[in-house]
Coordinates of C-alpha atoms in Angstrom, one line a residue:
M1 CA 89.8 174.2 32.6
L2 CA 92.9 172.0 32.9
Q3 CA 93.4 170.7 36.4
P4 CA 96.6 169.5 38.1
Q5 CA 95.4 166.0 38.3
D6 CA 94.8 165.9 34.5
T7 CA 98.5 165.8 33.8
A8 CA 99.5 163.0 36.2
V9 CA 101.5 160.3 34.4
T10 CA 100.8 156.6 35.1
T11 CA 103.7 154.4 36.0
L12 CA 104.0 150.6 36.2
G13 CA 105.8 150.7 39.6
P14 CA 108.9 151.8 41.5
C15 CA 112.1 152.3 39.5
T16 CA 114.9 150.3 41.1
I17 CA 117.2 149.4 38.2
P18 CA 120.3 151.7 37.7
S19 CA 120.3 153.2 34.2
P20 CA 123.2 152.2 32.0
L21 CA 123.3 155.6 30.4
R22 CA 126.5 157.5 31.1
L23 CA 124.9 160.7 32.4
G24 CA 125.5 162.9 35.5
R25 CA 123.4 163.5 38.5
Q26 CA 124.1 167.2 38.3
P27 CA 124.8 169.4 35.3
E28 CA 128.5 169.1 34.6
A29 CA 130.7 170.3 31.8
G30 CA 130.3 167.9 28.9
V31 CA 128.1 165.5 30.8
P32 CA 124.3 166.0 30.4
P33 CA 122.3 165.1 33.6
F34 CA 119.6 162.7 34.2
V35 CA 116.1 164.2 34.5
S36 CA 114.6 164.1 38.0
D37 CA 111.2 162.3 38.2
T38 CA 109.9 165.4 40.0
A39 CA 111.0 167.9 37.2
R40 CA 108.0 169.7 35.8
V41 CA 107.2 172.1 32.9
R42 CA 104.7 174.9 33.6
F43 CA 101.5 174.8 31.4
R44 CA 101.1 178.6 31.4
V45 CA 104.2 180.8 31.1
E46 CA 102.2 184.0 30.9
C47 CA 99.8 185.4 33.5
D48 CA 97.7 188.5 33.8
P49 CA 97.3 189.8 37.4
A50 CA 94.0 191.4 36.4
C51 CA 92.5 188.1 35.6
P52 CA 91.2 185.5 38.1
A53 CA 93.9 183.2 39.2
E54 CA 93.9 179.7 37.6
P55 CA 95.4 176.6 39.3
D56 CA 99.1 176.0 38.5
V57 CA 99.3 173.1 36.1
F58 CA 102.5 171.3 35.2
F59 CA 103.5 168.6 32.8
E60 CA 106.1 166.0 33.8
K61 CA 109.4 166.7 32.1
A62 CA 110.6 164.1 29.6
G63 CA 114.1 162.8 29.6
P64 CA 116.4 159.9 30.9
R65 CA 115.8 158.7 34.4
E66 CA 118.6 157.6 36.7
R67 CA 116.6 154.6 37.9
L68 CA 114.6 152.4 35.6
F69 CA 111.5 150.1 36.0
F70 CA 112.8 147.6 33.4
D71 CA 116.2 145.8 33.4
P72 CA 117.4 146.7 29.9
R73 CA 119.2 143.3 29.5
R74 CA 115.8 141.5 29.8
V75 CA 113.6 143.8 27.7
R76 CA 111.9 143.0 24.5
A77 CA 110.6 146.2 22.8
A78 CA 108.4 146.8 19.8
I79 CA 107.6 149.7 17.5
V80 CA 104.4 150.2 15.5
T81 CA 103.6 152.9 12.9
C82 CA 99.9 153.6 12.2
G83 CA 97.6 155.9 10.1
G84 CA 98.6 157.9 7.1
L85 CA 102.1 158.5 6.0
C86 CA 104.1 161.4 7.4
P87 CA 107.6 162.7 6.9
G88 CA 109.9 161.4 9.6
L89 CA 108.4 158.0 10.3
N90 CA 111.6 156.1 9.4
N91 CA 113.6 158.6 11.4
V92 CA 111.6 157.8 14.6
I93 CA 112.0 154.1 14.0
R94 CA 115.7 154.4 13.5
S95 CA 116.4 156.7 16.4
A96 CA 114.2 154.6 18.8
F97 CA 116.0 151.5 17.8
L98 CA 119.5 153.0 18.2
E99 CA 118.6 154.4 21.6
L100 CA 117.3 151.0 22.7
H101 CA 120.1 148.9 21.1
Y102 CA 123.2 150.9 21.7
N103 CA 122.5 153.1 24.7
Y104 CA 120.3 150.8 26.8
G105 CA 121.6 147.5 25.5
V106 CA 118.1 146.1 24.8
P107 CA 118.7 142.7 23.1
E108 CA 115.7 142.6 20.9
V109 CA 113.6 145.3 19.2
L110 CA 110.7 144.2 16.9
G111 CA 109.0 146.2 14.2
L112 CA 105.3 145.4 14.0
R113 CA 104.0 145.4 10.4
Y114 CA 101.2 147.5 8.9
G115 CA 99.9 149.3 11.9
Y116 CA 97.8 147.7 14.6
A117 CA 97.0 144.9 12.3
G118 CA 100.5 143.7 13.2
L119 CA 99.2 143.0 16.7
N120 CA 96.5 140.7 15.5
P121 CA 97.8 137.2 14.6
A122 CA 94.8 136.5 12.5
V123 CA 95.8 139.2 9.9
A124 CA 99.4 140.1 10.9
E125 CA 102.5 139.9 8.8
P126 CA 105.4 138.5 10.9
P127 CA 107.3 141.2 12.9
L128 CA 110.6 142.4 11.7
R129 CA 113.6 142.0 14.0
L130 CA 115.3 145.4 13.8
T131 CA 119.0 145.4 13.4
P132 CA 121.6 148.1 12.8
E133 CA 121.9 147.0 9.2
L134 CA 118.2 147.2 8.6
V135 CA 117.8 150.7 9.9
D136 CA 121.1 152.0 8.6
T137 CA 119.7 154.3 5.8
I138 CA 115.9 154.2 6.3
H139 CA 115.9 157.8 7.5
E140 CA 116.8 158.8 3.9
E141 CA 113.5 157.5 2.7
G142 CA 109.9 158.6 2.9
G143 CA 107.1 156.4 4.2
T144 CA 107.7 153.7 6.8
V145 CA 109.8 150.6 6.5
L146 CA 107.3 148.8 8.8
G147 CA 104.3 149.6 6.7
T148 CA 101.1 151.2 8.1
S149 CA 97.4 150.9 8.1
R150 CA 94.3 152.6 9.5
G151 CA 91.7 151.1 11.8
P152 CA 91.6 149.4 15.2
Q153 CA 92.0 145.8 16.1
P154 CA 90.3 144.0 19.1
V155 CA 92.2 145.3 22.1
E156 CA 92.0 142.0 23.9
V157 CA 93.7 140.3 20.9
M158 CA 96.4 143.0 20.8
V159 CA 97.2 142.7 24.5
D160 CA 97.2 138.9 24.2
F161 CA 99.8 139.3 21.4
L162 CA 102.0 141.5 23.5
A163 CA 101.9 139.2 26.4
S164 CA 102.5 136.0 24.3
R165 CA 105.5 137.6 22.6
G166 CA 106.9 138.8 25.9
I167 CA 106.9 142.4 24.7
D168 CA 107.7 144.9 27.6
L169 CA 107.7 148.2 25.7
L170 CA 105.4 149.3 22.9
L171 CA 106.1 152.5 21.1
C172 CA 103.1 153.7 19.1
V173 CA 103.9 156.2 16.4
G174 CA 100.8 158.0 15.0
G175 CA 98.2 160.7 15.4
D176 CA 94.8 161.0 17.1
G177 CA 93.5 157.5 16.1
T178 CA 96.8 155.8 16.9
L179 CA 96.9 157.4 20.3
R180 CA 93.3 156.3 21.0
G181 CA 94.4 152.8 20.2
A182 CA 97.4 153.1 22.4
R183 CA 95.2 154.3 25.3
S184 CA 93.0 151.3 24.9
I185 CA 96.0 148.9 24.9
A186 CA 97.5 150.6 28.0
E187 CA 94.2 150.5 29.9
E188 CA 93.7 146.8 29.1
V189 CA 97.3 146.1 30.1
L190 CA 96.7 147.8 33.4
R191 CA 93.4 146.1 33.9
R192 CA 95.1 142.7 33.6
G193 CA 97.9 143.8 35.9
L194 CA 100.6 143.3 33.2
K195 CA 103.9 145.2 33.2
I196 CA 103.9 146.6 29.6
A197 CA 104.7 150.2 29.0
V198 CA 102.8 151.9 26.1
V199 CA 104.2 155.2 24.9
G200 CA 103.1 157.4 22.0
V201 CA 105.1 159.5 19.6
P202 CA 102.8 162.2 18.1
K203 CA 102.7 162.0 14.3
T204 CA 100.5 164.1 12.1
I205 CA 101.2 166.8 9.5
D206 CA 97.9 168.4 10.6
N207 CA 99.5 169.3 14.0
D208 CA 96.2 168.9 15.8
V209 CA 97.1 166.8 18.9
M210 CA 96.0 168.6 22.0
Y211 CA 98.6 169.8 24.6
V212 CA 101.4 169.1 22.1
E213 CA 103.0 172.2 20.7
R214 CA 104.2 170.5 17.5
T215 CA 104.0 167.1 15.9
F216 CA 106.6 165.7 13.6
G217 CA 106.2 165.9 9.9
M218 CA 104.5 169.3 9.9
Q219 CA 107.5 171.4 9.1
T220 CA 108.4 169.2 6.1
A221 CA 104.8 169.3 4.9
V222 CA 104.9 173.1 5.1
D223 CA 108.2 173.2 3.2
K224 CA 106.7 171.0 0.4
A225 CA 103.4 173.0 0.4
R226 CA 105.3 176.2 0.0
E227 CA 107.0 174.8 -3.1
V228 CA 103.6 174.1 -4.6
L229 CA 102.2 177.5 -3.6
D230 CA 105.1 179.2 -5.3
A231 CA 104.5 177.1 -8.5
A232 CA 100.8 178.0 -8.3
H233 CA 101.8 181.7 -8.1
N234 CA 104.0 181.3 -11.2
E235 CA 101.1 179.7 -13.1
A236 CA 98.6 182.4 -12.0
K237 CA 100.8 185.3 -12.9
S238 CA 101.6 183.9 -16.3
A239 CA 97.9 183.8 -17.3
Y240 CA 95.4 186.6 -17.7
N241 CA 93.2 186.4 -14.7
G242 CA 95.0 183.3 -13.6
V243 CA 94.0 181.5 -10.4
G244 CA 96.3 179.0 -8.7
L245 CA 94.1 176.9 -6.5
V246 CA 96.0 174.5 -4.1
K247 CA 94.4 172.0 -1.8
V248 CA 96.4 170.9 1.2
M249 CA 95.7 168.4 4.0
G250 CA 93.9 169.7 7.0
R251 CA 90.8 167.7 7.9
D252 CA 89.9 169.6 11.0
A253 CA 92.8 172.1 11.4
G254 CA 94.3 174.6 9.0
F255 CA 97.9 174.7 10.3
I256 CA 99.5 173.6 7.0
A257 CA 97.5 176.1 5.0
A258 CA 98.2 178.9 7.4
M259 CA 101.9 178.2 7.9
A260 CA 102.6 177.5 4.2
T261 CA 100.9 180.9 3.4
L262 CA 103.3 182.7 5.7
A263 CA 106.3 180.8 4.3
S264 CA 105.4 181.5 0.7
Q265 CA 104.1 185.1 1.0
E266 CA 102.5 184.7 -2.4
V267 CA 99.0 183.6 -1.3
N268 CA 96.0 185.9 -1.6
F269 CA 93.3 183.7 0.0
T270 CA 93.8 181.1 2.7
L271 CA 90.7 179.0 3.5
I272 CA 90.8 176.9 6.7
P273 CA 88.1 174.8 8.5
E274 CA 88.1 177.1 11.5
V275 CA 86.7 180.0 9.5
P276 CA 83.4 179.1 7.8
L277 CA 83.4 179.7 4.1
V278 CA 80.7 181.7 2.5
L279 CA 80.9 181.7 -1.3
D280 CA 78.1 184.0 -2.4
G281 CA 77.0 187.5 -1.6
P282 CA 78.8 190.9 -2.0
R283 CA 81.3 190.0 0.7
G284 CA 81.6 186.3 0.0
F285 CA 84.7 184.6 -1.2
L286 CA 83.7 184.5 -4.9
E287 CA 82.9 188.2 -5.2
T288 CA 86.1 189.1 -3.3
L289 CA 88.1 187.0 -5.7
R290 CA 86.4 188.6 -8.7
R291 CA 87.4 192.1 -7.4
R292 CA 91.0 190.8 -6.9
L293 CA 91.2 189.6 -10.5
I294 CA 89.8 192.8 -11.9
A295 CA 92.4 194.7 -9.9
R296 CA 95.5 192.5 -10.2
H297 CA 94.6 189.8 -12.9
H298 CA 95.9 186.9 -10.8
A299 CA 95.4 185.2 -7.5
V300 CA 96.6 182.3 -5.4
V301 CA 94.2 180.4 -3.2
V302 CA 95.1 177.7 -0.7
V303 CA 92.3 175.6 0.8
A304 CA 92.5 173.0 3.5
E305 CA 90.7 169.7 2.7
G306 CA 88.3 170.1 5.6
V307 CA 86.9 173.4 4.4
G308 CA 83.3 173.8 3.1
R309 CA 81.6 170.8 4.7
E310 CA 78.5 172.9 5.1
L311 CA 78.6 173.7 1.4
L312 CA 78.9 170.0 0.5
A313 CA 76.3 168.8 3.0
G314 CA 74.4 166.9 0.4
E315 CA 77.4 164.9 -0.8
P316 CA 77.7 161.3 0.5
V317 CA 80.0 161.0 3.5
E318 CA 82.5 158.2 3.6
T319 CA 84.6 157.1 6.5
D320 CA 88.1 155.7 6.6
A321 CA 89.2 152.5 8.4
S322 CA 89.6 154.4 11.6
G323 CA 86.0 155.7 11.5
N324 CA 87.0 159.3 10.6
P325 CA 84.6 161.0 8.1
K326 CA 86.3 161.7 4.8
P327 CA 85.4 165.3 3.9
P328 CA 83.9 165.7 0.4
D329 CA 86.5 167.0 -2.1
I330 CA 86.4 170.7 -1.8
G331 CA 89.0 171.3 -4.5
P332 CA 87.1 170.5 -7.7
F333 CA 83.9 171.9 -6.2
L334 CA 85.6 175.2 -5.5
K335 CA 87.3 175.3 -8.9
N336 CA 83.9 174.8 -10.7
R337 CA 82.2 177.5 -8.5
I338 CA 85.0 180.0 -9.4
V339 CA 84.6 179.3 -13.1
Q340 CA 80.8 179.6 -12.9
H341 CA 80.9 182.9 -10.9
M342 CA 83.4 184.6 -13.3
R343 CA 81.4 183.4 -16.3
K344 CA 78.3 184.9 -14.8
Y345 CA 79.9 188.3 -14.7
G346 CA 81.8 188.0 -18.0
V347 CA 85.2 187.8 -16.4
P348 CA 87.6 185.5 -18.2
V349 CA 89.5 183.2 -15.8
D350 CA 92.1 180.5 -16.0
V351 CA 92.1 178.2 -13.0
K352 CA 95.0 175.8 -12.4
Y353 CA 94.2 173.3 -9.7
F354 CA 96.9 171.6 -7.6
D355 CA 96.3 168.6 -5.3
P356 CA 99.7 167.7 -3.8
S357 CA 98.4 165.9 -0.7
Y358 CA 100.1 162.6 -1.1
L359 CA 103.3 164.2 -2.3
I360 CA 103.5 166.4 0.8
R361 CA 103.1 163.5 3.3
S362 CA 105.3 160.9 1.6
V363 CA 108.6 162.7 1.3
P364 CA 111.6 162.2 3.6
A365 CA 111.9 164.5 6.6
N366 CA 113.7 167.8 6.2
S367 CA 116.6 168.7 8.6
D368 CA 114.3 170.4 11.2
D369 CA 111.9 167.4 11.4
A370 CA 114.8 164.9 11.3
I371 CA 116.3 166.5 14.4
F372 CA 112.9 166.7 16.1
C373 CA 112.1 163.1 15.3
D374 CA 115.4 162.0 16.8
A375 CA 114.6 163.8 20.1
L376 CA 111.0 162.5 20.2
A377 CA 112.0 158.9 19.7
R378 CA 114.7 159.0 22.3
H379 CA 112.4 160.6 24.9
A380 CA 109.8 158.0 24.2
V381 CA 112.4 155.3 24.9
H382 CA 113.5 157.0 28.1
A383 CA 109.8 157.2 29.3
A384 CA 109.1 153.5 28.5
M385 CA 112.3 152.3 30.2
A386 CA 111.2 154.2 33.3
G387 CA 107.9 152.4 33.3
K388 CA 105.8 155.4 32.2
T389 CA 102.7 154.2 30.3
N390 CA 99.5 155.6 28.6
V391 CA 101.6 158.7 27.8
V392 CA 102.7 160.5 24.7
V393 CA 105.9 162.6 24.3
G394 CA 105.2 166.2 23.6
L395 CA 106.8 169.6 23.3
W396 CA 105.5 172.5 25.4
N397 CA 107.0 175.9 25.7
G398 CA 110.1 174.5 24.0
V399 CA 110.6 171.7 26.5
F400 CA 109.9 168.0 26.0
T401 CA 107.1 166.7 28.2
L402 CA 105.1 163.6 29.0
V403 CA 101.3 164.1 28.4
P404 CA 98.8 161.5 29.5
I405 CA 97.2 160.0 26.3
P406 CA 93.6 160.5 27.7
L407 CA 94.4 164.2 27.9
A408 CA 96.0 164.4 24.4
V409 CA 93.0 162.8 22.8
S410 CA 90.4 164.8 24.8
G411 CA 89.9 167.1 21.8
K412 CA 91.7 168.4 18.7
K413 CA 93.9 171.5 18.5
H414 CA 92.8 174.1 16.0
V415 CA 94.0 177.4 14.5
D416 CA 92.6 180.1 16.7
P417 CA 90.8 182.7 14.4
A418 CA 91.5 185.3 17.1
G419 CA 95.1 184.2 17.6
P420 CA 98.5 185.5 16.3
L421 CA 98.9 182.8 13.6
W422 CA 95.7 183.7 11.9
K423 CA 96.2 187.4 12.4
S424 CA 99.6 187.0 10.6
V425 CA 97.9 185.1 7.7
L426 CA 95.3 187.9 7.3
A427 CA 98.1 190.5 7.3
C428 CA 100.0 188.5 4.7
T429 CA 97.0 187.8 2.3
G430 CA 95.0 191.0 2.8
Q431 CA 91.8 188.9 2.8
P432 CA 88.9 189.8 5.1
P433 CA 88.8 188.1 8.6
G434 CA 85.6 186.3 7.7
W435 CA 83.1 185.8 4.9
T436 CA 79.7 187.4 5.4

C-alpha cells in the first residue's frame, strides 16, 4: 500500500533565487500563477465509505516555482534520450531547450549523444550545443536528433562527467531502464554532496511506468497501430477465411493492443501479456478462431509482443543492452499454429501477418502527443530549476505531478484484466474473457 512518505520529493536545498518567469502570485486574468511548493495532487479521487480507510497520499504538483534553487544565468543544462525510439522525442528536446533558453535565460544547453554512452568519455561522441537554429524544425521528424542507445554506463564515470563539464541540470528522457539509470545518477550525486538536479521525462509507447497516468508516444503509437489494424481488416475480409494477424509492441503490458482495438473497432481477438494465452482445447484460442472463421469467414487478431512466453519456453532467451529479456517472436509462431490447426480440421485459411513495430515507434508525434510532450518538457525544466532531483514528471488525475523515481520504477503498470479498459476490449471484440 502506498504511504505518504513514498511520494516525498528530494530537493537540493532552499530556493532563494527569484524566478525570471513573468507569472503571477495569484490567479489573475491573462497571467498564469506560479505553483506553490506545497500544492499537492490527491492519489485517490474516489473513496468507498464501506471500505477500510486508507492513508491520504498526495503527489507534489508540478509547475513553475516563484523561487529557484539555481541562478539561471549561471546554469549549464544537458538533455539525454535513451532506450528505443518513441514518437515525440524531438518535441521534448525542442520544448525543454526553448523553456531553458528563452524563458529562463540559461546560457548553455547541451545535447548528450546516443543515450547514457554520451556521459562516458571513453565511448562518447562530443555533446551538441543546442541552439534555436538546431532545434527549429526537429519536432517535425521522428526519432531523436541526439541519438539513443540502450544499456547502462558506470555511474561513477557518468557523475564524474557531469561534474567535470559543470552540468547543473540533467533531463533524462526515457522509460523504465532510463529512469533506473537516472535514479543511480541522482543517488551518486547526492552521495557526493554535489548540486546537480536529475529529472526524468517518461517515454515509452508501452505506457507501463508506475504512478504515471500516461507516457508520451503512446497516443501516436495507437494511431499508427489502428491504421495497420484497419489494413489487416481489409486484407482479411477480401479473402475466404482470411485472417489479419498484427503484432504490436508490448513486452509486459498490452496497452497499445487494447487501445488500438478500441480505436479500430475491427478486431476480433486481442491477445495481451496480462491474460495467459491457451492455444489448444475446446475453449482455447485456436478452436475459438476456427468457429469464428466458419461463421464469418474472416478475423482480425492483434497480439502484443510479450504474449505467449509460456508457449515459447523452450526457445533461447536473449537480452538487450539494458538487460531486459527479449520475448521470443510470438507472431510467426502464432501464424504457423493457426495454419496447422485449420489444416487439421480441413478449414482453408489465408493468414496475412503484419509486424509494424518499428514503423509505429519511429514516426513523428501526432498533435495530441506533441502538446503533451511540450507540457512534460517544460514541467521537467521547472522542476530542475527549483532543485528537485531523482524525480520524474507525471500526469495523475489530469494534473501534472512530480513522482520520485524510486517509486516510478518500483514495478510496472499493467492492463487490469478486471478493469474497465479490458472490459471494453472484450465488449468490442466479443472474445471470451480468458482461454481455458
